[in-house]
Coordinates of C-alpha atoms and ligand atoms in Angstrom, one line a residue:
F470 CA -23.5 15.4 21.1
P471 CA -21.2 16.9 24.4
V472 CA -18.1 15.9 23.7
E473 CA -18.0 13.5 27.3
R474 CA -20.5 11.2 25.3
I475 CA -17.6 11.1 21.6
R476 CA -15.4 8.7 21.1
N477 CA -13.5 8.3 18.3
F478 CA -11.8 4.8 17.5
S479 CA -9.7 1.9 15.6
I480 CA -10.2 -0.8 14.8
I481 CA -6.3 -2.6 14.2
A482 CA -6.0 -6.1 12.8
H483 CA -4.0 -8.3 11.0
V484 CA -5.2 -9.5 7.6
D485 CA -8.4 -11.3 7.9
H486 CA -9.2 -11.3 11.2
G487 CA -12.2 -10.0 11.6
K488 CA -11.9 -5.8 10.9
S489 CA -14.3 -5.3 8.4
T490 CA -16.3 -8.6 9.7
L491 CA -16.3 -6.3 13.0
A492 CA -17.0 -3.1 11.3
D493 CA -20.2 -4.4 9.9
R494 CA -21.5 -5.8 12.9
L495 CA -21.2 -2.4 14.8
L496 CA -22.7 -0.2 11.8
E497 CA -26.1 -3.1 12.4
I498 CA -26.3 -2.7 16.4
S499 CA -26.4 1.1 16.4
G500 CA -29.3 0.6 13.4
T501 CA -26.6 2.5 11.5
I502 CA -27.4 0.1 8.3
P503 CA -30.0 -2.6 8.4
E504 CA -28.9 -5.7 9.7
G505 CA -28.3 -9.6 7.9
N506 CA -26.1 -7.7 6.5
N507 CA -22.6 -9.0 5.5
M508 CA -21.8 -6.2 2.7
Q509 CA -18.0 -4.8 4.6
V510 CA -19.9 -1.6 4.0
L511 CA -16.8 0.2 4.4
D512 CA -14.4 -1.1 1.8
R513 CA -15.9 1.1 -1.0
L514 CA -13.1 0.3 -3.3
Q515 CA -13.9 -1.9 -6.5
V516 CA -10.1 -3.0 -6.0
E517 CA -11.1 -3.6 -2.1
R518 CA -14.0 -5.9 -2.7
E519 CA -12.7 -7.2 -5.7
R520 CA -9.9 -8.0 -3.7
G521 CA -11.0 -8.5 -0.2
I522 CA -8.9 -5.8 2.0
T523 CA -8.8 -2.9 3.1
V524 CA -6.0 -0.8 1.9
K525 CA -8.1 3.2 2.3
A526 CA -9.2 3.7 6.1
Q527 CA -13.1 5.0 6.3
T528 CA -15.3 6.2 8.5
A529 CA -18.0 6.0 9.8
S530 CA -20.1 7.4 13.3
L531 CA -22.0 5.6 14.8
V532 CA -25.0 6.3 17.9
V533 CA -25.4 3.9 20.9
N534 CA -27.9 4.3 23.8
H535 CA -24.9 3.7 27.2
K536 CA -26.2 3.7 30.6
G537 CA -30.0 5.9 29.1
Q538 CA -28.1 7.8 27.7
D539 CA -26.7 8.3 23.3
F540 CA -23.1 8.5 22.4
L541 CA -21.4 9.2 19.3
L542 CA -18.5 7.1 18.5
N543 CA -15.8 7.7 15.3
L544 CA -15.3 4.6 14.0
I545 CA -12.5 4.5 11.3
D546 CA -11.7 1.1 9.8
T547 CA -7.7 0.8 9.1
P548 CA -6.0 -1.5 6.4
G549 CA -4.5 -4.9 7.5
H550 CA -1.4 -5.2 4.8
V551 CA 2.2 -3.9 6.0
D552 CA 2.2 -2.2 2.4
F553 CA -0.7 0.3 4.3
H554 CA 1.0 0.4 7.8
Y555 CA 0.5 4.5 6.4
E556 CA -2.8 4.9 6.6
V557 CA -3.1 3.1 10.3
S558 CA -0.7 5.5 11.7
R559 CA -2.6 8.4 10.0
S560 CA -6.0 7.1 11.1
L561 CA -4.3 7.1 14.0
A562 CA -3.7 10.4 14.5
A563 CA -7.5 10.6 15.0
C564 CA -8.4 9.0 17.8
H565 CA -7.8 7.9 21.4
G566 CA -8.5 4.3 21.3
V567 CA -8.1 0.6 19.5
I568 CA -9.6 -2.3 19.7
L569 CA -6.5 -4.5 18.9
L570 CA -8.3 -7.8 17.3
V571 CA -6.7 -11.1 17.1
D572 CA -8.2 -14.3 15.4
A573 CA -8.7 -17.1 18.2
N574 CA -8.1 -19.3 15.5
Q575 CA -5.0 -18.2 14.6
G576 CA -3.2 -15.7 17.7
V577 CA -1.0 -13.1 17.6
Q578 CA 0.8 -12.8 14.4
A579 CA 2.9 -11.0 12.5
Q580 CA 0.5 -7.8 12.1
T581 CA -0.5 -7.8 15.5
V582 CA 2.7 -6.9 16.6
A583 CA 3.6 -4.3 14.5
N584 CA 0.2 -2.6 15.0
F585 CA 0.3 -2.5 18.8
Y586 CA 3.2 -0.6 18.9
L587 CA 2.1 1.5 16.8
A588 CA -1.1 1.6 19.6
F589 CA 1.0 1.9 22.2
E590 CA 3.2 4.5 20.9
S591 CA 1.1 6.9 20.4
E592 CA -0.8 6.2 23.6
L593 CA -3.6 4.7 22.8
A594 CA -6.7 3.2 25.1
I595 CA -5.6 -0.2 23.7
I596 CA -8.6 -3.1 23.8
P597 CA -7.8 -6.7 22.9
V598 CA -10.9 -8.2 21.6
L599 CA -9.9 -11.9 20.4
N600 CA -12.3 -12.4 17.6
K601 CA -13.7 -15.8 16.0
I602 CA -14.2 -18.2 19.0
D603 CA -17.9 -19.8 16.9
L604 CA -14.5 -21.5 15.3
K605 CA -14.8 -25.2 16.6
N606 CA -10.5 -24.7 16.5
A607 CA -10.2 -21.3 18.3
Q608 CA -7.7 -21.4 21.0
P609 CA -8.8 -18.5 23.4
D610 CA -6.8 -19.1 26.1
I611 CA -3.9 -20.0 24.2
V612 CA -4.0 -16.7 22.5
A613 CA -4.8 -15.0 25.5
N614 CA -1.6 -16.0 26.8
Q615 CA 0.2 -14.8 23.9
I616 CA -1.1 -11.7 24.2
H617 CA -0.5 -11.6 27.8
N618 CA 3.7 -12.7 27.5
L619 CA 3.7 -10.3 24.2
F620 CA 1.9 -7.7 25.5
D621 CA 1.8 -6.8 29.3
I622 CA -1.9 -7.3 29.4
D623 CA -3.9 -8.3 31.4
K624 CA -5.8 -11.1 30.7
D625 CA -9.2 -10.3 32.5
E626 CA -9.6 -6.9 30.1
I627 CA -9.9 -9.7 27.1
L628 CA -13.3 -9.9 25.4
K629 CA -13.8 -12.5 23.7
I630 CA -15.9 -12.4 20.3
S631 CA -17.4 -13.8 17.6
A632 CA -17.8 -10.9 14.5
K633 CA -20.0 -13.2 12.8
S634 CA -22.6 -13.6 15.0
G635 CA -22.6 -10.6 16.9
L636 CA -21.4 -12.9 19.7
G637 CA -20.4 -10.5 22.5
V638 CA -19.8 -7.2 20.3
A639 CA -22.6 -5.3 22.8
D640 CA -19.2 -6.2 24.8
V641 CA -16.9 -4.2 22.9
I642 CA -19.5 -1.6 23.0
E643 CA -19.1 -1.0 25.8
A644 CA -16.0 -1.1 26.3
V645 CA -15.2 1.3 23.8
I646 CA -17.2 3.7 25.3
E647 CA -15.5 3.5 29.1
R648 CA -12.3 2.7 28.4
V649 CA -11.4 4.5 25.5
P650 CA -11.5 8.4 26.7
C651 CA -13.5 11.6 25.2
P652 CA -12.0 13.4 23.5
Q653 CA -10.4 17.2 25.1
Y654 CA -11.6 19.4 22.4
D655 CA -13.3 22.5 23.5
R656 CA -16.7 24.0 20.9
N657 CA -16.4 27.6 22.7
K658 CA -12.6 28.1 21.3
P659 CA -13.1 29.4 17.5
L660 CA -12.3 26.6 14.8
R661 CA -9.2 24.2 14.9
A662 CA -10.4 21.8 12.0
F663 CA -7.1 19.0 10.7
V664 CA -7.5 17.1 6.8
F665 CA -6.7 13.4 8.3
D666 CA -7.7 12.3 4.6
S667 CA -8.1 14.0 1.1
W668 CA -9.5 12.4 -2.3
Y669 CA -11.5 13.4 -5.3
D670 CA -15.2 12.8 -6.3
K671 CA -15.8 11.7 -9.4
F672 CA -19.2 13.9 -9.2
K673 CA -18.6 16.4 -5.9
G674 CA -15.2 16.9 -6.8
V675 CA -12.2 17.0 -3.6
V676 CA -13.7 16.2 -0.4
A677 CA -11.4 16.2 2.5
H678 CA -12.6 14.2 6.1
V679 CA -11.4 16.5 8.6
A680 CA -11.8 16.3 12.5
I681 CA -13.2 18.7 14.6
C682 CA -10.7 20.0 17.2
D683 CA -11.9 23.5 19.3
G684 CA -14.9 25.1 18.4
V685 CA -17.4 24.2 15.4
A686 CA -17.3 24.6 11.8
R687 CA -20.5 25.5 10.3
K688 CA -22.0 25.1 6.1
G689 CA -21.8 28.9 3.9
E690 CA -18.8 29.7 6.8
K691 CA -15.6 31.1 5.4
I692 CA -12.5 29.3 6.0
T693 CA -8.7 29.3 5.5
C694 CA -6.2 27.3 4.5
A695 CA -2.7 27.1 7.5
S696 CA -0.6 27.0 5.4
S697 CA -1.9 28.5 1.4
Q698 CA -3.1 30.8 3.9
K699 CA -5.8 30.7 1.1
V700 CA -9.6 31.2 1.8
Y701 CA -12.8 29.1 0.7
E702 CA -15.9 28.9 1.4
I703 CA -18.2 25.5 3.2
T704 CA -20.3 24.2 0.3
E705 CA -21.4 20.6 2.7
I706 CA -20.3 19.1 5.8
G707 CA -21.2 15.8 7.4
L708 CA -21.0 12.5 9.1
M709 CA -20.4 9.3 7.6
Y710 CA -23.4 7.0 8.8
P711 CA -21.6 5.2 6.8
T712 CA -22.1 7.3 4.2
Q713 CA -21.9 10.7 3.3
V714 CA -24.4 12.5 5.3
P715 CA -24.6 15.9 5.6
S716 CA -25.7 17.9 9.1
G717 CA -25.1 21.0 8.5
A718 CA -22.1 21.6 11.5
L719 CA -19.5 20.0 12.4
F720 CA -18.7 20.5 15.9
A721 CA -15.5 20.2 18.9
G722 CA -14.4 16.2 18.5
Q723 CA -16.7 14.9 15.3
V724 CA -15.1 13.7 13.2
G725 CA -16.8 13.7 8.7
Y726 CA -16.4 15.7 5.9
A727 CA -16.8 18.5 3.9
M728 CA -16.3 20.2 0.7
M729 CA -15.1 24.2 0.0
N730 CA -15.5 24.3 -3.4
M731 CA -12.3 23.6 -4.4
R732 CA -10.7 24.0 -7.3
N733 CA -7.5 21.8 -8.4
T734 CA -6.6 19.1 -6.4
S735 CA -3.2 19.9 -4.5
E736 CA -5.4 22.6 -1.9
A737 CA -6.5 19.7 0.2
Q738 CA -3.5 18.6 2.1
I739 CA -3.6 16.2 4.6
G740 CA -2.0 17.3 7.5
D741 CA -3.7 20.5 7.2
T742 CA -5.2 22.8 9.6
F743 CA -9.1 24.7 8.5
Y744 CA -9.5 28.3 10.6
H745 CA -12.4 30.3 10.5
E746 CA -11.3 33.6 8.4
N747 CA -9.4 36.1 9.9
Q748 CA -9.1 34.3 13.4
P749 CA -5.7 32.0 12.9
V750 CA -5.0 29.6 16.0
E751 CA -1.6 27.4 16.1
P752 CA -2.1 24.9 13.5
M753 CA -1.8 21.1 14.2
P754 CA 0.7 19.4 14.3
G755 CA 1.1 18.3 10.9
F756 CA 2.2 14.4 9.1
K757 CA 5.3 12.2 9.0
E758 CA 5.8 12.1 5.1
A759 CA 5.0 7.9 4.1
T760 CA 8.7 6.9 2.7
P761 CA 8.7 5.4 -0.6
M762 CA 11.3 1.5 -1.2
V763 CA 9.8 0.8 -4.2
F764 CA 10.1 2.6 -7.5
A765 CA 8.8 1.8 -11.3
G766 CA 8.0 4.0 -14.4
M767 CA 4.6 4.2 -15.2
F768 CA 3.9 4.6 -19.3
P769 CA 1.2 5.2 -20.8
T770 CA -0.3 2.5 -23.3
D771 CA -0.7 5.1 -26.2
Q772 CA 1.3 8.7 -26.2
S773 CA -1.4 10.5 -26.7
E774 CA -2.6 9.0 -23.2
F775 CA -0.1 11.6 -21.7
P776 CA -2.1 14.3 -20.7
Q777 CA -5.2 12.1 -18.9
M778 CA -2.5 9.9 -17.6
R779 CA -1.4 13.4 -15.8
S780 CA -4.4 13.5 -14.9
A781 CA -5.5 10.0 -13.9
I782 CA -2.4 10.2 -11.7
E783 CA -2.7 13.5 -10.0
K784 CA -6.1 13.3 -9.0
L785 CA -5.5 9.8 -7.4
T786 CA -2.3 10.9 -5.7
L787 CA -4.3 13.0 -3.9
N788 CA -6.1 10.1 -1.8
D789 CA -3.3 8.7 -2.1
R790 CA -0.3 10.9 0.1
S791 CA 2.4 7.9 0.2
V792 CA 2.8 8.0 -3.3
Q793 CA 6.1 9.7 -4.7
I794 CA 5.6 11.3 -8.2
K795 CA 8.6 12.3 -10.6
V796 CA 8.5 12.5 -14.4
D797 CA 11.2 10.2 -16.5
N798 CA 11.3 9.7 -19.3
S799 CA 12.0 6.5 -21.9
P800 CA 13.7 6.2 -25.2
A801 CA 11.6 2.8 -26.3
L802 CA 8.0 4.2 -23.7
G803 CA 8.5 8.2 -23.9
Q804 CA 7.1 10.6 -21.6
G805 CA 6.2 9.6 -18.2
Y806 CA 6.2 9.6 -14.2
R807 CA 8.5 7.6 -13.0
L808 CA 6.2 6.4 -9.6
G809 CA 7.4 6.1 -5.0
F810 CA 5.7 3.5 -3.5
L811 CA 4.7 2.2 0.4
G812 CA 5.3 -1.8 -1.4
L813 CA 4.8 -4.2 -3.7
L814 CA 0.6 -4.7 -3.4
H815 CA 0.4 -0.6 -2.8
M816 CA 1.5 -0.6 -6.6
D817 CA -0.5 -2.8 -7.4
V818 CA -3.7 -1.4 -6.7
F819 CA -2.7 2.3 -7.8
N820 CA -2.2 0.5 -11.3
Q821 CA -6.1 -1.4 -10.7
R822 CA -7.1 1.7 -9.8
L823 CA -6.0 4.2 -12.8
E824 CA -7.0 1.7 -14.6
Q825 CA -11.0 0.7 -12.9
E826 CA -11.2 4.5 -11.5
F827 CA -9.8 6.7 -14.1
D828 CA -10.1 5.3 -17.2
A829 CA -6.0 4.8 -17.6
S830 CA -4.1 1.7 -19.0
V831 CA -0.8 2.4 -18.0
I832 CA 2.3 0.0 -19.0
V833 CA 4.7 -0.5 -15.7
T834 CA 8.5 -1.3 -15.0
A835 CA 10.5 -3.4 -13.5
P836 CA 9.7 -2.1 -9.4
N837 CA 13.4 -1.9 -8.3
V838 CA 14.7 -0.1 -4.3
A839 CA 16.5 2.9 -4.1
Y840 CA 20.0 2.7 -4.0
Q841 CA 22.9 5.1 -2.4
M842 CA 26.0 5.5 -3.6
T843 CA 29.0 7.3 -2.7
V844 CA 30.6 9.1 -6.3
T845 CA 34.0 9.8 -6.9
G846 CA 36.5 11.2 -9.9
E847 CA 33.3 11.5 -12.3
K848 CA 34.0 14.9 -14.6
N849 CA 31.2 16.9 -13.2
I850 CA 31.8 17.2 -9.2
K851 CA 32.7 19.6 -7.5
Y852 CA 35.6 20.5 -7.2
Y853 CA 36.8 16.7 -8.0
G854 CA 35.1 15.7 -3.8
S855 CA 33.1 13.0 -3.7
E856 CA 29.2 13.0 -3.5
D857 CA 26.4 10.6 -2.0
I858 CA 23.5 10.3 -4.7
T859 CA 20.2 7.6 -4.8
V860 CA 19.6 6.3 -7.4
L861 CA 16.0 6.0 -7.9
N862 CA 15.9 4.8 -12.1
P863 CA 18.6 1.7 -12.8
C864 CA 19.7 2.8 -16.3
L865 CA 20.8 6.3 -14.3
M866 CA 23.8 3.8 -12.2
P867 CA 26.8 6.0 -13.3
E868 CA 29.8 4.0 -14.5
P869 CA 31.2 0.9 -11.9
S870 CA 34.9 2.8 -11.9
N871 CA 33.5 6.2 -11.1
I872 CA 31.8 3.9 -8.2
A873 CA 33.4 4.2 -4.2
E874 CA 29.9 2.7 -1.8
Y875 CA 27.3 1.0 -2.3
R876 CA 24.6 1.6 -0.5
E877 CA 21.2 -0.4 -0.7
P878 CA 17.6 -0.1 2.3
M879 CA 17.7 -2.5 4.6
V880 CA 14.3 -4.3 6.5
K881 CA 14.3 -5.3 10.1
G882 CA 11.0 -8.0 9.6
T883 CA 9.6 -10.2 12.1
I884 CA 8.0 -13.8 11.7
I885 CA 5.7 -15.8 13.0
S886 CA 5.0 -19.4 12.4
P887 CA 4.7 -22.7 14.4
D888 CA 7.8 -24.7 15.0
D889 CA 7.3 -27.2 12.9
Y890 CA 8.6 -24.7 10.1
I891 CA 11.8 -23.1 12.1
N892 CA 14.0 -25.1 9.4
Q893 CA 12.3 -24.2 6.0
I894 CA 12.4 -20.6 7.8
T895 CA 15.6 -20.6 8.7
G896 CA 16.4 -21.4 5.4
L897 CA 14.0 -18.8 3.1
C898 CA 16.0 -16.4 5.3
L899 CA 19.1 -16.9 4.8
D900 CA 18.9 -17.8 1.0
R901 CA 17.8 -14.1 1.3
R902 CA 20.6 -12.7 2.3
G903 CA 18.9 -12.4 5.8
R904 CA 19.8 -11.4 9.4
I905 CA 18.1 -13.3 12.1
T906 CA 19.2 -11.4 15.0
D907 CA 16.2 -12.7 16.8
Q908 CA 14.2 -16.2 17.7
S909 CA 12.2 -16.3 21.0
Y910 CA 8.8 -18.4 21.4
I911 CA 6.0 -17.1 21.9
D912 CA 4.2 -20.3 23.7
D913 CA 4.9 -22.8 23.6
K914 CA 4.2 -24.2 20.4
R915 CA 4.8 -20.7 18.1
V916 CA 8.5 -18.8 17.0
M917 CA 8.8 -14.9 16.6
F918 CA 11.8 -14.6 14.2
Q919 CA 13.4 -10.8 13.3
V920 CA 15.4 -10.8 10.3
N921 CA 17.8 -7.6 8.7
F922 CA 16.3 -8.7 5.1
P923 CA 18.0 -6.4 1.9
L924 CA 15.1 -4.6 1.0
A925 CA 15.4 -5.8 -2.6
E926 CA 14.9 -9.2 -1.1
I927 CA 12.0 -9.7 0.0
L928 CA 9.8 -7.4 -2.6
V929 CA 8.9 -9.4 -5.3
D930 CA 8.2 -12.8 -4.0
F931 CA 9.2 -14.8 -0.6
F932 CA 6.2 -13.1 0.9
D933 CA 4.6 -16.2 -1.0
E934 CA 7.6 -18.7 -0.3
L935 CA 6.9 -18.7 3.5
K936 CA 3.5 -18.6 3.5
S937 CA 4.3 -21.5 1.0
I938 CA 7.4 -23.3 3.4
S939 CA 4.9 -22.9 6.3
S940 CA 1.8 -24.3 4.7
G941 CA -0.2 -20.8 5.1
Y942 CA 0.7 -20.5 9.0
A943 CA 3.5 -18.3 9.8
S944 CA 3.1 -14.2 8.6
F945 CA 4.8 -11.3 7.8
D946 CA 5.4 -8.0 8.8
Y947 CA 8.0 -5.5 8.0
E948 CA 9.4 -1.9 8.9
D949 CA 12.1 0.6 7.0
A950 CA 16.2 -0.3 9.1
G951 CA 18.3 2.4 7.1
Y952 CA 21.5 1.8 4.5
E953 CA 23.9 -0.6 4.8
I954 CA 27.0 -1.0 2.4
S955 CA 27.4 -3.2 -0.1
D956 CA 27.8 -4.7 -3.3
L957 CA 26.0 -4.5 -6.1
V958 CA 26.6 -4.7 -9.7
K959 CA 24.0 -3.1 -12.6
L960 CA 22.3 -5.7 -14.7
E961 CA 22.4 -4.2 -18.5
F962 CA 19.5 -6.5 -21.8
Y963 CA 20.5 -6.0 -25.3
L964 CA 17.5 -7.2 -27.2
N965 CA 20.2 -8.0 -31.2
G966 CA 23.4 -6.1 -29.0
K967 CA 20.8 -3.1 -28.9
D968 CA 20.8 -2.2 -24.7
V969 CA 17.2 -1.6 -24.0
E970 CA 17.4 0.7 -20.9
E971 CA 14.0 0.0 -19.0
L972 CA 15.3 -3.5 -19.2
T973 CA 18.9 -2.1 -16.5
L974 CA 18.7 -4.1 -13.1
I975 CA 20.8 -3.4 -10.3
C976 CA 21.7 -6.4 -8.1
H977 CA 23.7 -7.6 -5.2
V978 CA 26.5 -9.0 -7.2
S979 CA 25.4 -12.5 -5.9
R980 CA 22.6 -13.0 -7.5
A981 CA 23.9 -11.5 -11.3
R982 CA 24.1 -14.5 -12.9
D983 CA 21.1 -16.0 -12.1
L984 CA 19.5 -12.5 -12.7
A985 CA 20.5 -12.3 -16.0
R986 CA 19.4 -16.5 -16.8
Q987 CA 15.3 -15.9 -15.3
V988 CA 15.4 -12.7 -17.2
C989 CA 16.4 -14.0 -20.6
L990 CA 14.1 -17.2 -20.2
K991 CA 11.5 -14.5 -19.7
L992 CA 11.7 -12.1 -22.4
K993 CA 12.0 -15.4 -24.6
D994 CA 9.3 -16.7 -23.1
T995 CA 7.4 -13.3 -23.1
I996 CA 8.4 -11.8 -26.5
P997 CA 6.7 -13.1 -29.8
R998 CA 8.4 -14.9 -32.4
Q999 CA 8.5 -11.9 -35.3
Q1000 CA 9.8 -11.9 -38.8
F1001 CA 13.6 -12.6 -37.7
A1002 CA 15.7 -13.8 -35.3
I1003 CA 16.4 -11.9 -32.3
S1004 CA 19.1 -12.3 -29.2
V1005 CA 19.1 -11.9 -25.7
Q1006 CA 21.5 -11.6 -24.2
G1007 CA 22.4 -10.3 -20.2
K1008 CA 25.1 -8.7 -19.0
V1009 CA 26.9 -7.2 -16.0
N1010 CA 30.1 -4.7 -17.0
A1011 CA 29.9 -5.8 -21.3
K1012 CA 30.1 -9.4 -19.6
V1013 CA 27.8 -11.7 -21.7
L1014 CA 26.3 -13.3 -17.7
A1015 CA 23.4 -15.1 -20.3
R1016 CA 22.0 -15.8 -23.6
E1017 CA 18.9 -17.0 -25.0
D1018 CA 17.4 -16.8 -28.6
I1019 CA 14.1 -16.1 -30.1
K1020 CA 13.9 -18.2 -33.5
A1021 CA 12.2 -15.8 -36.0
Y1022 CA 9.0 -16.9 -37.5
R1023 CA 6.0 -15.8 -40.2
K1024 CA 3.4 -15.3 -38.0
D1025 CA 1.0 -16.2 -40.6
V1026 CA -2.7 -16.7 -38.9
T1027 CA -5.1 -18.1 -41.9
A1028 CA -1.9 -20.8 -42.6
K1029 CA -4.4 -23.6 -41.6
C1030 CA -7.7 -22.2 -43.8
Y1031 CA -6.7 -24.0 -46.3
G1032 CA -9.3 -20.9 -48.2
G1033 CA -11.9 -22.1 -47.6
D1034 CA -14.5 -20.0 -44.4
I1035 CA -13.2 -15.9 -45.0
S1036 CA -15.5 -15.4 -42.2
R1037 CA -13.3 -17.4 -40.0
K1038 CA -9.9 -16.3 -41.8
R1039 CA -11.8 -12.2 -40.9
K1040 CA -11.9 -13.6 -37.4
L1041 CA -8.8 -14.1 -36.9
L1042 CA -7.2 -11.7 -39.0
K1043 CA -9.3 -9.3 -36.1
Q1044 CA -7.8 -11.5 -33.6
Q1045 CA -3.6 -10.8 -34.7
A1046 CA -4.7 -7.1 -35.1
E1047 CA -6.3 -7.0 -31.4
G1048 CA -2.9 -8.8 -30.6
K1049 CA -0.7 -6.1 -32.1
K1050 CA -2.7 -2.8 -29.7
R1051 CA -0.7 -4.7 -26.6
L1052 CA 3.1 -5.0 -28.4
R1053 CA 5.2 -1.7 -27.9
K1054 CA 8.0 -1.0 -30.5
I1055 CA 11.2 -1.7 -28.8
G1056 CA 14.2 -0.6 -32.5
N1057 CA 12.5 -3.3 -34.8
I1058 CA 11.5 -5.6 -32.2
D1059 CA 7.3 -5.6 -30.9
V1060 CA 8.0 -6.5 -27.1
P1061 CA 4.4 -7.1 -25.0
K1062 CA 3.5 -4.3 -23.1
D1063 CA 3.3 -6.4 -19.2
T1064 CA 7.1 -7.7 -19.9
F1065 CA 9.0 -4.4 -17.8
I1066 CA 6.6 -6.0 -14.7
Q1067 CA 6.8 -9.5 -15.3
I1068 CA 10.4 -9.8 -16.2
L1069 CA 11.0 -10.5 -12.3
K1070 CA 8.3 -13.2 -11.6
K1071 CA 9.2 -16.5 -12.0
Ligands
GDP1952 P1 -10.2 -8.3 7.6 O1 -9.2 -8.3 6.9 O2 -9.3 -8.0 9.0 O3 -11.1 -6.8 7.4 O4 -11.3 -9.3 8.7 P2 -12.7 -9.2 7.1 O5 -13.4 -9.3 8.0 O6 -13.1 -9.1 5.9 O7 -12.6 -11.5 7.2 C1 -11.7 -12.1 7.3 C2 -12.5 -13.4 7.3 O8 -13.1 -14.4 8.6 C3 -14.4 -13.5 6.3 O9 -13.9 -14.6 6.1 C4 -14.7 -12.8 7.2 O10 -16.4 -13.6 7.1 C5 -14.7 -14.3 9.2 N1 -14.9 -13.5 10.0 C6 -14.8 -12.7 10.2 N2 -15.6 -13.1 12.0 C7 -16.0 -13.6 12.1 C8 -15.8 -13.8 13.3 O11 -16.3 -14.3 13.9 N3 -16.2 -16.1 13.1 C9 -16.1 -16.8 11.5 N4 -16.1 -17.8 11.7 N5 -15.5 -15.7 10.7 C10 -15.2 -15.1 11.1
MG1953 MG1 -11.1 -5.6 5.9

């Protein structure tokens, strides 16, 4: 295909507005997959199928005929959830246009706004498309108005389709060909290949997604990695059609996959440029590093499984560059890692992928945000001056008497909702220490709020609560908004008078008492009764804010059997033994392994 007949584009949308369905339909129309298929071909990961969400951006190529000529369209499907914005911006780097898909029933949502600006700032061609017009409640005219008001898009440019039935999908293909510019690449120049994604495949080893910017890459050729100067041989190269189809070569403007006999997963750096051996070219600008927002400890359930966990984490982070890793040690949980994630869903998904794709069983500690503090007067500070530190692990927070200033991370949130819920939403925002900076109508029934929140306040259950007070209608999205001065305390928990470091939390002073109570109750609920009484205390600066007691209990599961059926007795004892495996010892107390992650859930 000459570059004039290649289009690289992406579909962006709020979650559930139909991206994956439209992708299926596009692949179907072009004959890439058989018809009548409803399998969300691009959601390849098990967690994606189970949760019905797209986590990794995926690519697929399709060939369509337009006015008698064949065109090659490279489609990059992206995740819609806020935690995965990083994936979205990364795939946009390989595109020249986007389909901005909006559900004609739900209308513009918070993530639609965020995604629009990502594409707009990258100066991509934007094709606005209203989806689900087959629905009885669809309001295409009202939603077209919203798009016009918010994004200053001409209403005539907006396509109206049903990704489900296929109605209007052919027009989408035509719009992609006519409105998205072709790549400005030159296949006669020396090879310049850009890696925009890479992952570890259990069977094939390291696989890279590459966009060929100039020149041609062929199987068997020797190529050099611009950052490491290491030389590799291309062992396989091809298109995603929609699964890997070897083609022997990729030409400028094409997007596909490549394998290069890499031994170590850390060799395929995302954002790297490759060129032919001894023919160096100017590398492509790399990607901006993603900033992790949420941190948690991860430890193997059994210390002897640490090496397996380490290799699983290394492989998984190759596939997900936005995860930050640091080695960590904990008195109760042993050797492990402190990992940084973009959000809670991101953390859950990572954890689930560890278990499903790599068979690693892990304990996850309660998540926290990264706090900044100015420390003075501590002996170990040079010249007795002051120093700014970032605290990723709450139990490492210095003594309050040495802290001159606390700062916590903030986010700029966008909420879009029908105006029936203005009061409830305002109340919820204030309750979460939010500051509403703007409130405006985007049509005659829907309101858009701009709210500054402390990140810690929206981390755990904000979204669920927003959904429940708005009968599911409000949507939410946020972006990083730097740090603000705050008043923080270190909340410590004690089991029988012994400080359990792994349970330490940092919180706003106004939250300490409620949080202490909540965690003590949670601990009382999750820790099973044992042969001795256990006191649970939450303290700030050695002052007890909450206390619960777990009564002693001799757990004899066979007591009710009256010496009767022996096989029943055996079965019960076996169950008890299995239950024990899920427990961890802290001092002499058995604590279930999911306690650490459970304590923040209400
Ligand atoms: P994504 O999260 O944006 O990838 O959305 P999906 O493609 O997974 O679609 C979300 C839901 O909307 C699914 O249940 C689809 O079957 C449904 N859906 C998608 N497109 C249409 C459409 O045009 N009409 C109707 N009625 N439902 C649709
Ligand atoms: Mg999807």
